[in-house]
Amino acid sequence: MADNESRMEKTVNALKDEYNTIRTGRASASIFDKVRVDYYGTPTPLSQVGTISIPEARMVVVSPFDKSLITEIEKAIQKAELGLNPSNDGKVIRISIPPLTADRRKELVKQAKTTAENYRTTIRNIRRDGNDELKKQQKAGELTEDQLKTETDKLQKLTDKYIEEINKVYEAKEKEIME
């Protein structure tokens, strides 16, 4: 039971991490989490080759630790398909975050909904695996039929709790996107 709960908890955390990379109208350092810069032949996370700061609501500034990497960082941001156009002045890269159009917002909400459904499916798969394990234990004589019923009900309650949590995370993200 504890194993199933920890797997469900990790699933919800993975959803939150994935939602952090979905761009909303506001500047956020987390939208660059998946950006990889070619650092001497090695794909390296952007946060490890420079400082990401947010001086104002719709502006991100990346200050590379090594100034010779400025063009590589700029290329990596363009390749990441975030819909952003970085510009550099030789020292730092400035990225202005354009306001989202209504169509783009709807598209992002649809993407967030699909992602949430995928994570709900993962939670249900964990429940299925748990139920299979409980049935094996009953067949092996480790559980009585009443214990099986009790444990199955507990697993269902756990599943309901985490699916509800995924729904809350999705609703919060939807609200953030539509602002």
mmCIF file with all atom_site columns, C-alpha atoms in Angstrom:
data_model
loop_
_atom_site.group_PDB
_atom_site.id
_atom_site.type_symbol
_atom_site.label_atom_id
_atom_site.label_alt_id
_atom_site.label_comp_id
_atom_site.label_asym_id
_atom_site.label_entity_id
_atom_site.label_seq_id
_atom_site.pdbx_PDB_ins_code
_atom_site.Cartn_x
_atom_site.Cartn_y
_atom_site.Cartn_z
_atom_site.occupancy
_atom_site.B_iso_or_equiv
_atom_site.pdbx_formal_charge
_atom_site.auth_seq_id
_atom_site.auth_comp_id
_atom_site.auth_asym_id
_atom_site.auth_atom_id
_atom_site.pdbx_PDB_model_num
ATOM 1   C CA . MET A 1 1   ? 0.000   0.000   0.000   1.00 0.00 ? 1   MET A CA 1
ATOM 2   C CA . ALA A 1 2   ? 2.818   2.421   0.892   1.00 0.00 ? 2   ALA A CA 1
ATOM 3   C CA . ASP A 1 3   ? 4.564   1.619   -2.398  1.00 0.00 ? 3   ASP A CA 1
ATOM 4   C CA . ASN A 1 4   ? 1.395   2.404   -4.363  1.00 0.00 ? 4   ASN A CA 1
ATOM 5   C CA . GLU A 1 5   ? 0.933   5.674   -2.480  1.00 0.00 ? 5   GLU A CA 1
ATOM 6   C CA . SER A 1 6   ? 4.526   6.774   -3.112  1.00 0.00 ? 6   SER A CA 1
ATOM 7   C CA . ARG A 1 7   ? 4.148   5.954   -6.828  1.00 0.00 ? 7   ARG A CA 1
ATOM 8   C CA . MET A 1 8   ? 0.940   8.013   -6.981  1.00 0.00 ? 8   MET A CA 1
ATOM 9   C CA . GLU A 1 9   ? 2.623   10.883  -5.127  1.00 0.00 ? 9   GLU A CA 1
ATOM 10  C CA . LYS A 1 10  ? 5.516   10.819  -7.630  1.00 0.00 ? 10  LYS A CA 1
ATOM 11  C CA . THR A 1 11  ? 3.005   10.862  -10.490 1.00 0.00 ? 11  THR A CA 1
ATOM 12  C CA . VAL A 1 12  ? 1.335   14.026  -9.148  1.00 0.00 ? 12  VAL A CA 1
ATOM 13  C CA . ASN A 1 13  ? 4.758   15.672  -8.657  1.00 0.00 ? 13  ASN A CA 1
ATOM 14  C CA . ALA A 1 14  ? 5.735   14.751  -12.227 1.00 0.00 ? 14  ALA A CA 1
ATOM 15  C CA . LEU A 1 15  ? 2.538   16.427  -13.475 1.00 0.00 ? 15  LEU A CA 1
ATOM 16  C CA . LYS A 1 16  ? 3.388   19.599  -11.536 1.00 0.00 ? 16  LYS A CA 1
ATOM 17  C CA . ASP A 1 17  ? 6.893   19.588  -13.042 1.00 0.00 ? 17  ASP A CA 1
ATOM 18  C CA . GLU A 1 18  ? 5.476   19.139  -16.526 1.00 0.00 ? 18  GLU A CA 1
ATOM 19  C CA . TYR A 1 19  ? 2.998   21.982  -15.989 1.00 0.00 ? 19  TYR A CA 1
ATOM 20  C CA . ASN A 1 20  ? 5.860   24.269  -14.960 1.00 0.00 ? 20  ASN A CA 1
ATOM 21  C CA . THR A 1 21  ? 7.247   24.002  -18.475 1.00 0.00 ? 21  THR A CA 1
ATOM 22  C CA . ILE A 1 22  ? 3.962   25.141  -20.084 1.00 0.00 ? 22  ILE A CA 1
ATOM 23  C CA . ARG A 1 23  ? 4.334   28.818  -20.879 1.00 0.00 ? 23  ARG A CA 1
ATOM 24  C CA . THR A 1 24  ? 1.723   31.189  -19.521 1.00 0.00 ? 24  THR A CA 1
ATOM 25  C CA . GLY A 1 25  ? 1.566   34.929  -20.158 1.00 0.00 ? 25  GLY A CA 1
ATOM 26  C CA . ARG A 1 26  ? 4.018   35.629  -17.336 1.00 0.00 ? 26  ARG A CA 1
ATOM 27  C CA . ALA A 1 27  ? 7.789   35.244  -17.302 1.00 0.00 ? 27  ALA A CA 1
ATOM 28  C CA . SER A 1 28  ? 9.040   32.244  -15.347 1.00 0.00 ? 28  SER A CA 1
ATOM 29  C CA . ALA A 1 29  ? 12.435  30.594  -15.106 1.00 0.00 ? 29  ALA A CA 1
ATOM 30  C CA . SER A 1 30  ? 10.820  27.140  -15.088 1.00 0.00 ? 30  SER A CA 1
ATOM 31  C CA . ILE A 1 31  ? 9.779   27.384  -18.764 1.00 0.00 ? 31  ILE A CA 1
ATOM 32  C CA . PHE A 1 32  ? 13.485  26.951  -19.583 1.00 0.00 ? 32  PHE A CA 1
ATOM 33  C CA . ASP A 1 33  ? 13.867  23.718  -17.566 1.00 0.00 ? 33  ASP A CA 1
ATOM 34  C CA . LYS A 1 34  ? 13.950  21.537  -20.691 1.00 0.00 ? 34  LYS A CA 1
ATOM 35  C CA . VAL A 1 35  ? 16.296  23.806  -22.663 1.00 0.00 ? 35  VAL A CA 1
ATOM 36  C CA . ARG A 1 36  ? 19.667  22.117  -23.267 1.00 0.00 ? 36  ARG A CA 1
ATOM 37  C CA . VAL A 1 37  ? 22.724  24.099  -24.378 1.00 0.00 ? 37  VAL A CA 1
ATOM 38  C CA . ASP A 1 38  ? 25.557  22.490  -26.338 1.00 0.00 ? 38  ASP A CA 1
ATOM 39  C CA . TYR A 1 39  ? 28.351  23.070  -23.806 1.00 0.00 ? 39  TYR A CA 1
ATOM 40  C CA . TYR A 1 40  ? 31.559  21.814  -25.432 1.00 0.00 ? 40  TYR A CA 1
ATOM 41  C CA . GLY A 1 41  ? 29.717  18.909  -27.059 1.00 0.00 ? 41  GLY A CA 1
ATOM 42  C CA . THR A 1 42  ? 27.576  18.034  -24.014 1.00 0.00 ? 42  THR A CA 1
ATOM 43  C CA . PRO A 1 43  ? 23.864  18.921  -23.793 1.00 0.00 ? 43  PRO A CA 1
ATOM 44  C CA . THR A 1 44  ? 23.703  20.878  -20.516 1.00 0.00 ? 44  THR A CA 1
ATOM 45  C CA . PRO A 1 45  ? 20.641  22.418  -18.786 1.00 0.00 ? 45  PRO A CA 1
ATOM 46  C CA . LEU A 1 46  ? 20.422  26.180  -19.334 1.00 0.00 ? 46  LEU A CA 1
ATOM 47  C CA . SER A 1 47  ? 20.411  26.796  -15.562 1.00 0.00 ? 47  SER A CA 1
ATOM 48  C CA . GLN A 1 48  ? 23.920  25.266  -15.346 1.00 0.00 ? 48  GLN A CA 1
ATOM 49  C CA . VAL A 1 49  ? 25.515  27.543  -17.948 1.00 0.00 ? 49  VAL A CA 1
ATOM 50  C CA . GLY A 1 50  ? 23.981  30.840  -16.882 1.00 0.00 ? 50  GLY A CA 1
ATOM 51  C CA . THR A 1 51  ? 21.816  32.755  -14.432 1.00 0.00 ? 51  THR A CA 1
ATOM 52  C CA . ILE A 1 52  ? 18.137  33.146  -15.307 1.00 0.00 ? 52  ILE A CA 1
ATOM 53  C CA . SER A 1 53  ? 16.513  36.231  -13.825 1.00 0.00 ? 53  SER A CA 1
ATOM 54  C CA . ILE A 1 54  ? 13.120  37.881  -14.195 1.00 0.00 ? 54  ILE A CA 1
ATOM 55  C CA . PRO A 1 55  ? 13.550  41.674  -13.905 1.00 0.00 ? 55  PRO A CA 1
ATOM 56  C CA . GLU A 1 56  ? 9.909   42.360  -14.860 1.00 0.00 ? 56  GLU A CA 1
ATOM 57  C CA . ALA A 1 57  ? 6.663   40.468  -15.527 1.00 0.00 ? 57  ALA A CA 1
ATOM 58  C CA . ARG A 1 58  ? 7.228   39.853  -19.238 1.00 0.00 ? 58  ARG A CA 1
ATOM 59  C CA . MET A 1 59  ? 11.036  39.788  -19.451 1.00 0.00 ? 59  MET A CA 1
ATOM 60  C CA . VAL A 1 60  ? 13.624  37.079  -18.805 1.00 0.00 ? 60  VAL A CA 1
ATOM 61  C CA . VAL A 1 61  ? 17.346  37.803  -18.741 1.00 0.00 ? 61  VAL A CA 1
ATOM 62  C CA . VAL A 1 62  ? 19.922  35.025  -19.108 1.00 0.00 ? 62  VAL A CA 1
ATOM 63  C CA . SER A 1 63  ? 23.468  35.916  -18.013 1.00 0.00 ? 63  SER A CA 1
ATOM 64  C CA . PRO A 1 64  ? 25.907  33.223  -19.200 1.00 0.00 ? 64  PRO A CA 1
ATOM 65  C CA . PHE A 1 65  ? 28.758  32.283  -16.871 1.00 0.00 ? 65  PHE A CA 1
ATOM 66  C CA . ASP A 1 66  ? 30.994  31.970  -19.940 1.00 0.00 ? 66  ASP A CA 1
ATOM 67  C CA . LYS A 1 67  ? 30.408  34.833  -22.429 1.00 0.00 ? 67  LYS A CA 1
ATOM 68  C CA . SER A 1 68  ? 31.617  32.653  -25.341 1.00 0.00 ? 68  SER A CA 1
ATOM 69  C CA . LEU A 1 69  ? 28.458  30.532  -24.923 1.00 0.00 ? 69  LEU A CA 1
ATOM 70  C CA . ILE A 1 70  ? 26.062  33.383  -25.678 1.00 0.00 ? 70  ILE A CA 1
ATOM 71  C CA . THR A 1 71  ? 25.314  32.273  -29.275 1.00 0.00 ? 71  THR A CA 1
ATOM 72  C CA . GLU A 1 72  ? 24.933  28.604  -28.203 1.00 0.00 ? 72  GLU A CA 1
ATOM 73  C CA . ILE A 1 73  ? 22.421  29.632  -25.509 1.00 0.00 ? 73  ILE A CA 1
ATOM 74  C CA . GLU A 1 74  ? 20.528  31.759  -28.016 1.00 0.00 ? 74  GLU A CA 1
ATOM 75  C CA . LYS A 1 75  ? 20.370  28.826  -30.489 1.00 0.00 ? 75  LYS A CA 1
ATOM 76  C CA . ALA A 1 76  ? 19.218  26.425  -27.759 1.00 0.00 ? 76  ALA A CA 1
ATOM 77  C CA . ILE A 1 77  ? 16.339  28.725  -26.749 1.00 0.00 ? 77  ILE A CA 1
ATOM 78  C CA . GLN A 1 78  ? 15.229  29.051  -30.383 1.00 0.00 ? 78  GLN A CA 1
ATOM 79  C CA . LYS A 1 79  ? 15.451  25.249  -30.909 1.00 0.00 ? 79  LYS A CA 1
ATOM 80  C CA . ALA A 1 80  ? 13.362  24.566  -27.779 1.00 0.00 ? 80  ALA A CA 1
ATOM 81  C CA . GLU A 1 81  ? 10.205  25.681  -29.649 1.00 0.00 ? 81  GLU A CA 1
ATOM 82  C CA . LEU A 1 82  ? 8.940   27.862  -26.826 1.00 0.00 ? 82  LEU A CA 1
ATOM 83  C CA . GLY A 1 83  ? 7.710   30.497  -29.248 1.00 0.00 ? 83  GLY A CA 1
ATOM 84  C CA . LEU A 1 84  ? 10.245  33.000  -27.891 1.00 0.00 ? 84  LEU A CA 1
ATOM 85  C CA . ASN A 1 85  ? 12.788  35.184  -29.690 1.00 0.00 ? 85  ASN A CA 1
ATOM 86  C CA . PRO A 1 86  ? 15.942  35.811  -27.674 1.00 0.00 ? 86  PRO A CA 1
ATOM 87  C CA . SER A 1 87  ? 18.142  38.805  -28.409 1.00 0.00 ? 87  SER A CA 1
ATOM 88  C CA . ASN A 1 88  ? 21.658  39.308  -27.113 1.00 0.00 ? 88  ASN A CA 1
ATOM 89  C CA . ASP A 1 89  ? 23.775  42.389  -26.584 1.00 0.00 ? 89  ASP A CA 1
ATOM 90  C CA . GLY A 1 90  ? 27.061  40.493  -26.266 1.00 0.00 ? 90  GLY A CA 1
ATOM 91  C CA . LYS A 1 91  ? 26.810  40.216  -22.466 1.00 0.00 ? 91  LYS A CA 1
ATOM 92  C CA . VAL A 1 92  ? 23.298  38.949  -21.681 1.00 0.00 ? 92  VAL A CA 1
ATOM 93  C CA . ILE A 1 93  ? 20.345  37.447  -23.543 1.00 0.00 ? 93  ILE A CA 1
ATOM 94  C CA . ARG A 1 94  ? 17.013  39.213  -23.182 1.00 0.00 ? 94  ARG A CA 1
ATOM 95  C CA . ILE A 1 95  ? 13.808  37.336  -23.899 1.00 0.00 ? 95  ILE A CA 1
ATOM 96  C CA . SER A 1 96  ? 10.526  39.227  -23.888 1.00 0.00 ? 96  SER A CA 1
ATOM 97  C CA . ILE A 1 97  ? 7.487   37.068  -23.207 1.00 0.00 ? 97  ILE A CA 1
ATOM 98  C CA . PRO A 1 98  ? 4.705   38.098  -25.601 1.00 0.00 ? 98  PRO A CA 1
ATOM 99  C CA . PRO A 1 99  ? 1.142   38.090  -24.272 1.00 0.00 ? 99  PRO A CA 1
ATOM 100 C CA . LEU A 1 100 ? -0.764  34.946  -25.240 1.00 0.00 ? 100 LEU A CA 1
ATOM 101 C CA . THR A 1 101 ? -3.499  35.149  -27.849 1.00 0.00 ? 101 THR A CA 1
ATOM 102 C CA . ALA A 1 102 ? -6.931  33.685  -27.066 1.00 0.00 ? 102 ALA A CA 1
ATOM 103 C CA . ASP A 1 103 ? -6.324  30.834  -29.541 1.00 0.00 ? 103 ASP A CA 1
ATOM 104 C CA . ARG A 1 104 ? -2.939  30.041  -28.006 1.00 0.00 ? 104 ARG A CA 1
ATOM 105 C CA . ARG A 1 105 ? -4.500  30.019  -24.511 1.00 0.00 ? 105 ARG A CA 1
ATOM 106 C CA . LYS A 1 106 ? -7.156  27.536  -25.640 1.00 0.00 ? 106 LYS A CA 1
ATOM 107 C CA . GLU A 1 107 ? -4.466  25.395  -27.248 1.00 0.00 ? 107 GLU A CA 1
ATOM 108 C CA . LEU A 1 108 ? -2.416  25.415  -24.017 1.00 0.00 ? 108 LEU A CA 1
ATOM 109 C CA . VAL A 1 109 ? -5.496  24.500  -21.944 1.00 0.00 ? 109 VAL A CA 1
ATOM 110 C CA . LYS A 1 110 ? -6.183  21.600  -24.318 1.00 0.00 ? 110 LYS A CA 1
ATOM 111 C CA . GLN A 1 111 ? -2.554  20.478  -23.976 1.00 0.00 ? 111 GLN A CA 1
ATOM 112 C CA . ALA A 1 112 ? -2.779  20.724  -20.164 1.00 0.00 ? 112 ALA A CA 1
ATOM 113 C CA . LYS A 1 113 ? -6.036  18.706  -20.167 1.00 0.00 ? 113 LYS A CA 1
ATOM 114 C CA . THR A 1 114 ? -4.469  15.933  -22.280 1.00 0.00 ? 114 THR A CA 1
ATOM 115 C CA . THR A 1 115 ? -1.449  15.845  -19.974 1.00 0.00 ? 115 THR A CA 1
ATOM 116 C CA . ALA A 1 116 ? -3.711  15.611  -16.907 1.00 0.00 ? 116 ALA A CA 1
ATOM 117 C CA . GLU A 1 117 ? -5.645  12.726  -18.474 1.00 0.00 ? 117 GLU A CA 1
ATOM 118 C CA . ASN A 1 118 ? -2.397  10.865  -19.172 1.00 0.00 ? 118 ASN A CA 1
ATOM 119 C CA . TYR A 1 119 ? -1.411  11.222  -15.523 1.00 0.00 ? 119 TYR A CA 1
ATOM 120 C CA . ARG A 1 120 ? -4.877  10.075  -14.366 1.00 0.00 ? 120 ARG A CA 1
ATOM 121 C CA . THR A 1 121 ? -4.358  6.958   -16.509 1.00 0.00 ? 121 THR A CA 1
ATOM 122 C CA . THR A 1 122 ? -1.005  6.407   -14.809 1.00 0.00 ? 122 THR A CA 1
ATOM 123 C CA . ILE A 1 123 ? -2.712  6.571   -11.393 1.00 0.00 ? 123 ILE A CA 1
ATOM 124 C CA . ARG A 1 124 ? -5.319  4.027   -12.560 1.00 0.00 ? 124 ARG A CA 1
ATOM 125 C CA . ASN A 1 125 ? -2.542  1.748   -13.818 1.00 0.00 ? 125 ASN A CA 1
ATOM 126 C CA . ILE A 1 126 ? -0.908  1.893   -10.378 1.00 0.00 ? 126 ILE A CA 1
ATOM 127 C CA . ARG A 1 127 ? -4.281  0.909   -8.873  1.00 0.00 ? 127 ARG A CA 1
ATOM 128 C CA . ARG A 1 128 ? -4.559  -1.989  -11.324 1.00 0.00 ? 128 ARG A CA 1
ATOM 129 C CA . ASP A 1 129 ? -1.052  -3.193  -10.439 1.00 0.00 ? 129 ASP A CA 1
ATOM 130 C CA . GLY A 1 130 ? -1.925  -2.944  -6.735  1.00 0.00 ? 130 GLY A CA 1
ATOM 131 C CA . ASN A 1 131 ? -5.136  -4.924  -7.220  1.00 0.00 ? 131 ASN A CA 1
ATOM 132 C CA . ASP A 1 132 ? -3.252  -7.606  -9.164  1.00 0.00 ? 132 ASP A CA 1
ATOM 133 C CA . GLU A 1 133 ? -0.731  -7.852  -6.329  1.00 0.00 ? 133 GLU A CA 1
ATOM 134 C CA . LEU A 1 134 ? -3.532  -8.169  -3.742  1.00 0.00 ? 134 LEU A CA 1
ATOM 135 C CA . LYS A 1 135 ? -5.173  -10.975 -5.775  1.00 0.00 ? 135 LYS A CA 1
ATOM 136 C CA . LYS A 1 136 ? -1.831  -12.800 -5.964  1.00 0.00 ? 136 LYS A CA 1
ATOM 137 C CA . GLN A 1 137 ? -1.502  -12.515 -2.189  1.00 0.00 ? 137 GLN A CA 1
ATOM 138 C CA . GLN A 1 138 ? -5.006  -13.921 -1.715  1.00 0.00 ? 138 GLN A CA 1
ATOM 139 C CA . LYS A 1 139 ? -4.277  -16.847 -4.045  1.00 0.00 ? 139 LYS A CA 1
ATOM 140 C CA . ALA A 1 140 ? -1.079  -17.532 -2.092  1.00 0.00 ? 140 ALA A CA 1
ATOM 141 C CA . GLY A 1 141 ? -3.172  -17.663 1.083   1.00 0.00 ? 141 GLY A CA 1
ATOM 142 C CA . GLU A 1 142 ? -1.641  -14.512 2.610   1.00 0.00 ? 142 GLU A CA 1
ATOM 143 C CA . LEU A 1 143 ? -4.980  -12.639 2.571   1.00 0.00 ? 143 LEU A CA 1
ATOM 144 C CA . THR A 1 144 ? -8.531  -13.709 3.372   1.00 0.00 ? 144 THR A CA 1
ATOM 145 C CA . GLU A 1 145 ? -11.394 -12.629 1.128   1.00 0.00 ? 145 GLU A CA 1
ATOM 146 C CA . ASP A 1 146 ? -12.464 -9.998  3.680   1.00 0.00 ? 146 ASP A CA 1
ATOM 147 C CA . GLN A 1 147 ? -8.933  -8.614  3.891   1.00 0.00 ? 147 GLN A CA 1
ATOM 148 C CA . LEU A 1 148 ? -8.780  -8.522  0.086   1.00 0.00 ? 148 LEU A CA 1
ATOM 149 C CA . LYS A 1 149 ? -12.029 -6.509  -0.018  1.00 0.00 ? 149 LYS A CA 1
ATOM 150 C CA . THR A 1 150 ? -10.767 -4.104  2.683   1.00 0.00 ? 150 THR A CA 1
ATOM 151 C CA . GLU A 1 151 ? -7.402  -3.565  0.961   1.00 0.00 ? 151 GLU A CA 1
ATOM 152 C CA . THR A 1 152 ? -9.058  -3.125  -2.460  1.00 0.00 ? 152 THR A CA 1
ATOM 153 C CA . ASP A 1 153 ? -11.352 -0.458  -0.961  1.00 0.00 ? 153 ASP A CA 1
ATOM 154 C CA . LYS A 1 154 ? -8.349  1.327   0.601   1.00 0.00 ? 154 LYS A CA 1
ATOM 155 C CA . LEU A 1 155 ? -6.564  1.287   -2.752  1.00 0.00 ? 155 LEU A CA 1
ATOM 156 C CA . GLN A 1 156 ? -9.656  2.722   -4.455  1.00 0.00 ? 156 GLN A CA 1
ATOM 157 C CA . LYS A 1 157 ? -9.862  5.545   -1.877  1.00 0.00 ? 157 LYS A CA 1
ATOM 158 C CA . LEU A 1 158 ? -6.176  6.281   -2.452  1.00 0.00 ? 158 LEU A CA 1
ATOM 159 C CA . THR A 1 159 ? -6.748  6.350   -6.214  1.00 0.00 ? 159 THR A CA 1
ATOM 160 C CA . ASP A 1 160 ? -9.714  8.723   -5.812  1.00 0.00 ? 160 ASP A CA 1
ATOM 161 C CA . LYS A 1 161 ? -7.629  11.019  -3.586  1.00 0.00 ? 161 LYS A CA 1
ATOM 162 C CA . TYR A 1 162 ? -4.780  11.305  -6.110  1.00 0.00 ? 162 TYR A CA 1
ATOM 163 C CA . ILE A 1 163 ? -7.078  11.698  -9.115  1.00 0.00 ? 163 ILE A CA 1
ATOM 164 C CA . GLU A 1 164 ? -8.786  14.542  -7.223  1.00 0.00 ? 164 GLU A CA 1
ATOM 165 C CA . GLU A 1 165 ? -5.343  16.069  -6.593  1.00 0.00 ? 165 GLU A CA 1
ATOM 166 C CA . ILE A 1 166 ? -4.536  15.861  -10.324 1.00 0.00 ? 166 ILE A CA 1
ATOM 167 C CA . ASN A 1 167 ? -7.862  17.572  -11.055 1.00 0.00 ? 167 ASN A CA 1
ATOM 168 C CA . LYS A 1 168 ? -6.971  20.414  -8.649  1.00 0.00 ? 168 LYS A CA 1
ATOM 169 C CA . VAL A 1 169 ? -3.519  20.860  -10.224 1.00 0.00 ? 169 VAL A CA 1
ATOM 170 C CA . TYR A 1 170 ? -5.123  20.937  -13.691 1.00 0.00 ? 170 TYR A CA 1
ATOM 171 C CA . GLU A 1 171 ? -7.795  23.469  -12.646 1.00 0.00 ? 171 GLU A CA 1
ATOM 172 C CA . ALA A 1 172 ? -5.128  25.742  -11.131 1.00 0.00 ? 172 ALA A CA 1
ATOM 173 C CA . LYS A 1 173 ? -3.051  25.566  -14.337 1.00 0.00 ? 173 LYS A CA 1
ATOM 174 C CA . GLU A 1 174 ? -6.119  26.215  -16.494 1.00 0.00 ? 174 GLU A CA 1
ATOM 175 C CA . LYS A 1 175 ? -6.940  29.298  -14.410 1.00 0.00 ? 175 LYS A CA 1
ATOM 176 C CA . GLU A 1 176 ? -3.315  30.499  -14.683 1.00 0.00 ? 176 GLU A CA 1
ATOM 177 C CA . ILE A 1 177 ? -3.317  30.071  -18.479 1.00 0.00 ? 177 ILE A CA 1
ATOM 178 C CA . MET A 1 178 ? -6.639  31.876  -18.937 1.00 0.00 ? 178 MET A CA 1
ATOM 179 C CA . GLU A 1 179 ? -5.642  34.924  -16.810 1.00 0.00 ? 179 GLU A CA 1
#
